[in-house]
Every structure is written in C-alpha cells, then in structure tokens.
mmCIF file of C-alpha atoms and ligand atoms in Angstrom:
data_model
loop_
_atom_site.group_PDB
_atom_site.id
_atom_site.type_symbol
_atom_site.label_atom_id
_atom_site.label_comp_id
_atom_site.label_asym_id
_atom_site.label_seq_id
_atom_site.Cartn_x
_atom_site.Cartn_y
_atom_site.Cartn_z
ATOM 1 C CA MET R 1 -0.098 0.062 -0.112
ATOM 2 C CA ARG R 2 1.691 3.295 -1.145
ATOM 3 C CA LEU R 3 -0.326 6.531 0.241
ATOM 4 C CA VAL R 4 0.133 9.828 0.751
ATOM 5 C CA LEU R 5 -1.167 12.334 3.447
ATOM 6 C CA LEU R 6 -2.035 15.680 2.893
ATOM 7 C CA GLY R 7 -3.498 18.273 5.012
ATOM 8 C CA PRO R 8 -2.589 21.732 7.199
ATOM 9 C CA PRO R 9 -0.206 21.924 9.241
ATOM 10 C CA GLY R 10 -1.799 20.546 13.087
ATOM 11 C CA VAL R 11 -4.568 18.573 11.652
ATOM 12 C CA GLY R 12 -3.391 15.055 12.288
ATOM 13 C CA LYS R 13 -1.350 13.687 9.758
ATOM 14 C CA GLY R 14 1.226 12.480 11.972
ATOM 15 C CA THR R 15 -1.163 10.676 14.097
ATOM 16 C CA GLN R 16 -3.266 8.592 11.573
ATOM 17 C CA ALA R 17 0.276 7.900 9.916
ATOM 18 C CA VAL R 18 1.671 6.184 13.142
ATOM 19 C CA ARG R 19 -1.625 4.258 13.394
ATOM 20 C CA LEU R 20 -1.744 3.269 9.268
ATOM 21 C CA SER R 21 1.994 2.155 9.671
ATOM 22 C CA GLN R 22 1.364 -0.408 12.316
ATOM 23 C CA ARG R 23 -2.427 -1.676 10.615
ATOM 24 C CA LEU R 24 -0.835 -1.416 7.260
ATOM 25 C CA GLY R 25 2.929 -3.033 8.451
ATOM 26 C CA VAL R 26 4.761 -0.479 6.100
ATOM 27 C CA PRO R 27 7.150 2.275 7.023
ATOM 28 C CA HIS R 28 5.758 6.245 7.562
ATOM 29 C CA ILE R 29 7.986 8.365 6.352
ATOM 30 C CA SER R 30 7.737 11.767 7.790
ATOM 31 C CA THR R 31 10.068 14.409 6.338
ATOM 32 C CA GLY R 32 9.452 16.961 9.548
ATOM 33 C CA ASP R 33 10.522 13.993 11.688
ATOM 34 C CA MET R 34 13.335 13.573 9.407
ATOM 35 C CA PHE R 35 14.721 17.130 9.276
ATOM 36 C CA ARG R 36 13.885 17.624 13.093
ATOM 37 C CA GLU R 37 16.361 14.475 14.170
ATOM 38 C CA ALA R 38 18.838 15.917 11.628
ATOM 39 C CA ILE R 39 18.689 19.046 13.054
ATOM 40 C CA SER R 40 18.675 17.413 16.523
ATOM 41 C CA GLN R 41 21.961 14.969 15.607
ATOM 42 C CA LYS R 42 23.616 18.493 13.891
ATOM 43 C CA THR R 43 24.360 16.585 10.858
ATOM 44 C CA PRO R 44 25.136 18.530 7.539
ATOM 45 C CA LEU R 45 21.090 17.811 6.289
ATOM 46 C CA GLY R 46 19.636 19.119 9.541
ATOM 47 C CA ILE R 47 22.126 22.709 9.756
ATOM 48 C CA SER R 48 21.061 23.276 6.231
ATOM 49 C CA ALA R 49 17.029 22.274 7.358
ATOM 50 C CA LYS R 50 17.455 24.599 10.849
ATOM 51 C CA GLU R 51 15.957 27.861 9.448
ATOM 52 C CA TYR R 52 13.804 26.830 7.293
ATOM 53 C CA LEU R 53 12.097 24.575 10.283
ATOM 54 C CA ASP R 54 12.380 27.371 12.525
ATOM 55 C CA SER R 55 10.973 30.368 10.391
ATOM 56 C CA GLY R 56 7.661 27.984 9.249
ATOM 57 C CA LYS R 57 8.986 27.890 5.418
ATOM 58 C CA LEU R 58 9.621 25.201 3.286
ATOM 59 C CA VAL R 59 13.311 23.512 3.049
ATOM 60 C CA PRO R 60 14.385 23.716 -0.555
ATOM 61 C CA ASN R 61 13.813 21.469 -2.869
ATOM 62 C CA GLU R 62 17.183 20.498 -4.250
ATOM 63 C CA ILE R 63 17.914 19.322 -0.646
ATOM 64 C CA THR R 64 14.219 17.645 -0.220
ATOM 65 C CA ILE R 65 13.225 15.743 -2.761
ATOM 66 C CA GLY R 66 16.806 13.768 -2.599
ATOM 67 C CA LEU R 67 16.412 12.912 0.321
ATOM 68 C CA VAL R 68 12.825 11.931 -0.220
ATOM 69 C CA LYS R 69 14.310 9.469 -3.349
ATOM 70 C CA ASP R 70 16.741 7.389 -1.276
ATOM 71 C CA ARG R 71 14.405 6.799 1.511
ATOM 72 C CA LEU R 72 11.513 5.790 -0.905
ATOM 73 C CA SER R 73 14.546 3.149 -2.951
ATOM 74 C CA ASN R 74 15.477 1.629 0.971
ATOM 75 C CA ALA R 75 14.240 -2.192 0.962
ATOM 76 C CA ASP R 76 11.882 -1.568 3.834
ATOM 77 C CA CYS R 77 9.544 0.313 1.288
ATOM 78 C CA GLU R 78 9.572 -2.377 -1.212
ATOM 79 C CA ALA R 79 5.887 -3.133 0.609
ATOM 80 C CA GLY R 80 4.604 0.265 0.761
ATOM 81 C CA PHE R 81 5.113 3.599 2.422
ATOM 82 C CA ILE R 82 2.676 5.908 4.090
ATOM 83 C CA LEU R 83 4.410 9.611 3.171
ATOM 84 C CA ASP R 84 3.648 12.369 5.830
ATOM 85 C CA GLY R 85 4.401 15.868 5.016
ATOM 86 C CA PHE R 86 5.982 15.329 1.459
ATOM 87 C CA PRO R 87 4.735 16.363 -1.374
ATOM 88 C CA ARG R 88 4.111 19.313 -0.182
ATOM 89 C CA ASP R 89 4.057 21.668 -3.312
ATOM 90 C CA VAL R 90 3.369 20.691 -7.124
ATOM 91 C CA ALA R 91 7.322 20.499 -7.878
ATOM 92 C CA GLN R 92 7.310 17.434 -5.617
ATOM 93 C CA ALA R 93 4.278 15.815 -6.446
ATOM 94 C CA GLU R 94 5.921 15.784 -9.999
ATOM 95 C CA ALA R 95 9.071 14.363 -8.826
ATOM 96 C CA LEU R 96 7.218 11.889 -6.675
ATOM 97 C CA ASP R 97 5.640 10.702 -9.863
ATOM 98 C CA GLU R 98 9.007 10.454 -11.868
ATOM 99 C CA ILE R 99 10.799 8.428 -8.175
ATOM 100 C CA LEU R 100 8.157 6.129 -8.382
ATOM 101 C CA LYS R 101 8.035 5.686 -12.074
ATOM 102 C CA GLY R 102 11.772 5.019 -12.137
ATOM 103 C CA LEU R 103 10.771 2.308 -9.016
ATOM 104 C CA GLY R 104 8.256 0.944 -11.054
ATOM 105 C CA VAL R 105 5.421 1.482 -8.604
ATOM 106 C CA PRO R 106 2.121 3.200 -8.369
ATOM 107 C CA LEU R 107 0.486 5.459 -6.020
ATOM 108 C CA ASP R 108 -2.523 3.953 -4.444
ATOM 109 C CA ALA R 109 -4.436 6.602 -3.095
ATOM 110 C CA VAL R 110 -4.038 10.031 -1.425
ATOM 111 C CA ILE R 111 -5.689 11.066 1.785
ATOM 112 C CA TYR R 112 -6.628 14.430 2.166
ATOM 113 C CA ILE R 113 -7.369 15.099 6.050
ATOM 114 C CA ASP R 114 -9.355 18.680 5.816
ATOM 115 C CA ALA R 115 -10.000 20.627 8.874
ATOM 116 C CA GLY R 116 -10.807 24.354 9.653
ATOM 117 C CA GLU R 117 -8.445 26.664 10.763
ATOM 118 C CA ASP R 118 -9.635 27.454 14.307
ATOM 119 C CA VAL R 119 -9.283 23.373 14.968
ATOM 120 C CA VAL R 120 -5.401 23.329 13.480
ATOM 121 C CA GLU R 121 -4.707 26.071 15.732
ATOM 122 C CA LYS R 122 -5.874 24.571 19.065
ATOM 123 C CA ARG R 123 -4.263 21.076 18.102
ATOM 124 C CA ILE R 124 -1.024 22.820 17.474
ATOM 125 C CA ALA R 125 -1.071 24.922 20.294
ATOM 126 C CA GLY R 126 -1.568 22.004 22.641
ATOM 127 C CA ARG R 127 1.050 19.701 21.069
ATOM 128 C CA ARG R 128 3.509 17.885 23.240
ATOM 129 C CA ILE R 129 6.413 15.840 21.803
ATOM 130 C CA CYS R 130 8.745 12.735 22.937
ATOM 131 C CA ALA R 131 11.815 14.139 22.413
ATOM 132 C CA LYS R 132 12.841 9.977 21.976
ATOM 133 C CA CYS R 133 10.223 8.145 20.737
ATOM 134 C CA GLY R 134 7.749 10.824 19.204
ATOM 135 C CA ALA R 135 5.175 10.149 20.869
ATOM 136 C CA LEU R 136 2.635 12.385 20.654
ATOM 137 C CA TYR R 137 0.547 14.283 23.396
ATOM 138 C CA HIS R 138 -2.043 16.987 23.508
ATOM 139 C CA MET R 139 -2.541 19.498 26.754
ATOM 140 C CA THR R 140 -6.025 18.845 26.708
ATOM 141 C CA ASN R 141 -6.976 15.633 24.647
ATOM 142 C CA ASN R 142 -3.664 13.563 25.563
ATOM 143 C CA PRO R 143 -2.064 15.051 28.547
ATOM 144 C CA PRO R 144 1.699 14.179 29.179
ATOM 145 C CA PRO R 145 2.222 13.102 32.739
ATOM 146 C CA GLU R 146 3.240 15.542 35.359
ATOM 147 C CA ASP R 147 6.812 14.792 35.557
ATOM 148 C CA GLY R 148 7.399 15.267 31.560
ATOM 149 C CA LYS R 149 8.205 12.058 31.443
ATOM 150 C CA CYS R 150 6.976 9.610 28.570
ATOM 151 C CA THR R 151 5.027 6.862 29.518
ATOM 152 C CA ARG R 152 6.425 4.890 26.850
ATOM 153 C CA CYS R 153 9.756 4.876 27.153
ATOM 154 C CA GLU R 154 10.527 7.958 29.741
ATOM 155 C CA GLY R 155 11.828 10.608 26.880
ATOM 156 C CA HIS R 156 11.995 14.050 27.591
ATOM 157 C CA ILE R 157 8.364 15.938 26.430
ATOM 158 C CA TYR R 158 8.699 18.907 24.657
ATOM 159 C CA GLN R 159 7.036 21.333 22.437
ATOM 160 C CA ARG R 160 7.990 22.255 19.006
ATOM 161 C CA ILE R 161 9.918 25.567 18.398
ATOM 162 C CA ASP R 162 7.351 25.890 15.076
ATOM 163 C CA ASP R 163 4.730 25.510 16.882
ATOM 164 C CA LYS R 164 4.786 29.651 18.936
ATOM 165 C CA ALA R 165 1.394 31.154 17.413
ATOM 166 C CA GLU R 166 3.578 33.704 14.999
ATOM 167 C CA THR R 167 5.432 30.343 13.122
ATOM 168 C CA VAL R 168 1.953 28.644 12.924
ATOM 169 C CA ARG R 169 0.321 31.704 11.096
ATOM 170 C CA GLU R 170 3.697 31.526 8.819
ATOM 171 C CA ARG R 171 3.517 27.821 8.303
ATOM 172 C CA LEU R 172 -0.485 28.177 7.361
ATOM 173 C CA LYS R 173 0.272 30.798 4.788
ATOM 174 C CA VAL R 174 2.489 28.528 3.252
ATOM 175 C CA TYR R 175 0.441 25.675 3.036
ATOM 176 C CA LYS R 176 -2.357 27.622 1.187
ATOM 177 C CA ALA R 177 0.236 29.227 -1.028
ATOM 178 C CA GLN R 178 1.913 25.675 -1.815
ATOM 179 C CA THR R 179 0.909 22.813 -0.253
ATOM 180 C CA GLU R 180 -3.358 23.531 -1.747
ATOM 181 C CA PRO R 181 -2.171 23.455 -5.281
ATOM 182 C CA VAL R 182 -1.059 19.746 -4.248
ATOM 183 C CA VAL R 183 -4.586 18.802 -3.223
ATOM 184 C CA ASP R 184 -6.279 20.036 -6.859
ATOM 185 C CA TYR R 185 -3.298 17.821 -8.758
ATOM 186 C CA TYR R 186 -4.522 14.773 -7.178
ATOM 187 C CA ARG R 187 -7.645 15.539 -7.288
ATOM 188 C CA GLY R 188 -7.377 15.673 -11.450
ATOM 189 C CA ARG R 189 -5.650 12.654 -11.178
ATOM 190 C CA GLY R 190 -8.707 11.022 -9.766
ATOM 191 C CA ILE R 191 -6.445 9.226 -6.350
ATOM 192 C CA LEU R 192 -7.535 11.712 -3.996
ATOM 193 C CA LYS R 193 -10.141 10.704 -1.424
ATOM 194 C CA THR R 194 -10.882 13.412 1.089
ATOM 195 C CA VAL R 195 -11.841 12.619 5.204
ATOM 196 C CA ASP R 196 -12.964 14.692 8.214
ATOM 197 C CA GLY R 197 -10.031 15.292 10.077
ATOM 198 C CA GLU R 198 -12.604 16.942 12.899
ATOM 199 C CA GLU R 199 -13.596 13.937 13.518
ATOM 200 C CA ASP R 200 -11.578 11.963 17.059
ATOM 201 C CA ALA R 201 -8.669 10.165 16.043
ATOM 202 C CA ASP R 202 -9.947 6.642 16.128
ATOM 203 C CA LYS R 203 -12.696 7.752 13.857
ATOM 204 C CA VAL R 204 -10.099 9.028 11.127
ATOM 205 C CA LEU R 205 -7.997 5.990 11.262
ATOM 206 C CA GLU R 206 -10.919 4.274 10.266
ATOM 207 C CA THR R 207 -12.608 6.363 7.819
ATOM 208 C CA ILE R 208 -9.088 6.124 6.136
ATOM 209 C CA ILE R 209 -8.955 2.273 5.920
ATOM 210 C CA SER R 210 -12.393 1.752 4.894
ATOM 211 C CA MET R 211 -11.311 4.295 2.182
ATOM 212 C CA VAL R 212 -8.384 2.458 0.925
ATOM 213 C CA GLN R 213 -9.652 -1.166 1.163
ATOM 214 C CA GLY R 214 -12.560 0.191 -1.285
ATOM 215 C CA ARG R 215 -15.458 0.277 0.847
ATOM 216 C CA LYS R 216 -15.920 4.303 1.076
HETATM 217 P P1 AP5 H 301 5.823 18.799 9.589
HETATM 218 O O1 AP5 H 301 6.676 17.922 10.709
HETATM 219 O O2 AP5 H 301 5.785 18.324 8.535
HETATM 220 O O3 AP5 H 301 4.908 19.421 9.464
HETATM 221 P P2 AP5 H 301 3.140 20.042 9.404
HETATM 222 O O4 AP5 H 301 2.911 19.719 8.184
HETATM 223 O O5 AP5 H 301 3.022 21.403 9.407
HETATM 224 O O6 AP5 H 301 2.035 18.900 10.239
HETATM 225 P P3 AP5 H 301 2.734 19.121 11.961
HETATM 226 O O7 AP5 H 301 3.668 17.826 12.331
HETATM 227 O O8 AP5 H 301 2.347 20.300 12.862
HETATM 228 O O9 AP5 H 301 1.015 18.370 11.848
HETATM 229 P P4 AP5 H 301 0.140 17.014 11.752
HETATM 230 O O10 AP5 H 301 -0.622 16.926 10.893
HETATM 231 O O11 AP5 H 301 1.363 15.890 11.650
HETATM 232 O O12 AP5 H 301 -0.482 17.103 12.970
HETATM 233 P P5 AP5 H 301 -0.563 16.381 14.246
HETATM 234 O O13 AP5 H 301 -0.130 14.666 14.047
HETATM 235 O O14 AP5 H 301 0.897 16.047 15.099
HETATM 236 O O15 AP5 H 301 7.045 19.814 9.021
HETATM 237 C C1 AP5 H 301 7.420 20.347 9.253
HETATM 238 C C2 AP5 H 301 8.446 21.649 9.218
HETATM 239 O O16 AP5 H 301 9.288 21.053 7.781
HETATM 240 C C3 AP5 H 301 8.060 22.376 7.612
HETATM 241 O O17 AP5 H 301 7.453 23.450 7.896
HETATM 242 C C4 AP5 H 301 8.919 22.599 6.861
HETATM 243 O O18 AP5 H 301 9.908 23.870 7.236
HETATM 244 C C5 AP5 H 301 9.725 20.841 6.849
HETATM 245 N N1 AP5 H 301 9.149 20.349 5.817
HETATM 246 C C6 AP5 H 301 8.522 18.815 6.144
HETATM 247 N N2 AP5 H 301 8.263 18.627 4.656
HETATM 248 C C7 AP5 H 301 8.874 19.299 3.553
HETATM 249 C C8 AP5 H 301 8.626 19.184 2.994
HETATM 250 N N3 AP5 H 301 8.159 18.407 1.668
HETATM 251 N N4 AP5 H 301 9.374 20.339 1.582
HETATM 252 C C9 AP5 H 301 9.666 21.273 2.665
HETATM 253 N N5 AP5 H 301 9.547 21.424 3.486
HETATM 254 C C10 AP5 H 301 9.389 20.288 4.555
HETATM 255 O O19 AP5 H 301 -1.418 16.339 15.619
HETATM 256 C C11 AP5 H 301 -0.980 17.156 16.000
HETATM 257 C C12 AP5 H 301 -2.170 17.540 17.431
HETATM 258 O O20 AP5 H 301 -3.234 17.324 17.436
HETATM 259 C C13 AP5 H 301 -1.300 16.346 18.452
HETATM 260 O O21 AP5 H 301 -1.225 17.021 20.036
HETATM 261 C C14 AP5 H 301 -2.234 15.385 18.405
HETATM 262 O O22 AP5 H 301 -2.377 14.569 19.715
HETATM 263 C C15 AP5 H 301 -3.771 16.477 18.060
HETATM 264 N N6 AP5 H 301 -4.705 15.163 17.694
HETATM 265 C C16 AP5 H 301 -4.395 14.800 16.040
HETATM 266 N N7 AP5 H 301 -5.428 14.169 15.265
HETATM 267 C C17 AP5 H 301 -6.650 14.599 16.565
HETATM 268 C C18 AP5 H 301 -7.857 14.347 16.224
HETATM 269 N N8 AP5 H 301 -8.427 13.888 15.515
HETATM 270 N N9 AP5 H 301 -8.864 14.744 17.684
HETATM 271 C C19 AP5 H 301 -8.405 15.327 18.275
HETATM 272 N N10 AP5 H 301 -6.613 15.832 18.652
HETATM 273 C C20 AP5 H 301 -5.959 15.365 17.533
HETATM 274 MG MG1 MG H 302 3.549 15.596 11.627
#
C-alpha cells in the first residue's frame, strides 16, 4: 500500500500515519521528522534545514526531493509506505511521480485530511512530543504526565519550536500558497480521498482504512 497523507499543519497527519503504519505494516516516512532528527543530531542536513523549520518555510526542493528519493529506494519500502508531509508543493508531487515511475510502482491513494483553521490552531497549540520516541500528546485531549516524562519510553516531552503562534501563522500561509495546489493536482488525477479530520482520531483512522480498502 503506497499512500500520501495531505492536509494542513496540525490536522493529524502524523497521528494517523503512525497508526496506519502499524495497521498496514508499511513504514511511516515523515519529512518533518527526518529534518527534526537531523537538526537534533546537528548533521549537515540538519544545519541546512534548521532555519526553514524554525521560520515555518519549506526546505528547498534541492534538499528535500533527494532525501525522499533515497528513502523510498530503501528495501523496507518495497511493500509500500505512508508519506507524511511530502509532497508539499506541485514540483514535489511531480518529482514523486518520477521517483515512483523509476521504481516501477504506482501510488494507491492520496488521503486529504481536512479541518478548519480554528481546529488546527488549537491542536498545534496543545501539542507536546516525546524527544526520544516521537509519541504525541495534547494538553487537553491526551495530556502528558506531570513529571514531563513520556509514558512509553520516559523520554523528555517538549513543545516544537515551530509551534509558537507566530510561526504557525506562517506555516498556514505557506500551506495555502504552496500545498493546497497539491490537493487539486491529485484531485485531477482521480486518486484523492477526503476525510473529515475534525472527527476524533479513532474515527478518522477507521474512515481512512475503509477508504484504502475500497469500502468508501
Ligand atoms: P511537518 O513536521 O510535516 O509539520 P506540518 O505539516 O506542519 O504538520 P504537523 O506535524 O504540525 O501536524 P500533523 O498534521 O502531523 O498533526 P499531528 O498528528 O502532530 O513539517 C515541519 C516543517 O518541516 C515544515 O514547516 C517545513 O519547514 C519542513 N518540511 C517538512 N516536509 C517538507 C517538505 N516536503 N518540503 C519542504 N519542507 C518540509 O497532530 C497535532 C496535534 O493534534 C497533536 O497533539 C495530536 O495529538 C492532536 N490530534 C491529532 N488528531 C486529532 C484528532 N482527530 N482529534 C483531536 N486531536 C488530534
Ligand atoms: Mg506531523
């Protein structure tokens, strides 16, 4: 199963990608997570990407496309993958077509998780993350323990630097200008499936599973 998850910042792409990866037995590939990992390790990739993530702008395509091409060529992607946060502009969508053509495999579906701006802003404002295992928490929906240690791995729970209100506004602007056209790109190709991301996370997951299994 080869899937792309599309949608605005904070809509729940990462939340659903983790669950879908477990259910479908294919890797979750998040370009945002790859950049954050590189930044925390201070690798050359991380050093180049940091200013873009911190300001809410897209990392240049010369960096991002090669990174995804390498990742999709790994043996663990042979049975499929769930792409979260890529493609994020039309040039990336075209590059993905080329990469998949080169690998001789099709994209099965693009799941567009949609929600209003007020909902995603609240989700981002409350989001907390484990620095060690990436587990997601939310101050109201799924609060982290009071000692600030992850319930799964005891890692340190933190707030993403790009989750401050000013950077969120920039990310939403970038999403509208650069990523929304990707929704139309796939709609035109007839492989776009839209799910209501304002529902609770379990409902969203079951809807996506039904969609990819051809029941919706
Ligand atoms: P990235 O990490 O991809 O961030 P994003 O797209 O802005 O999306 P988020 O991770 O903020 O949200 P999400 O949809 O995953 O929501 P989540 O599941 O966490 O990208 C970050 C940056 O990296 C970019 O700004 C850019 O600089 C760079 N970048 C990445 N990819 C790139 C690319 N392809 N090209 C160029 N640059 C790139 O959920 C949010 C919160 O809501 C959580 O607390 C969660 O618990 C809660 N929640 C989730 N679902 C529900 C629900 N149904 N009900 C209630 N609460 C929910
Ligand atoms: Mg995410």
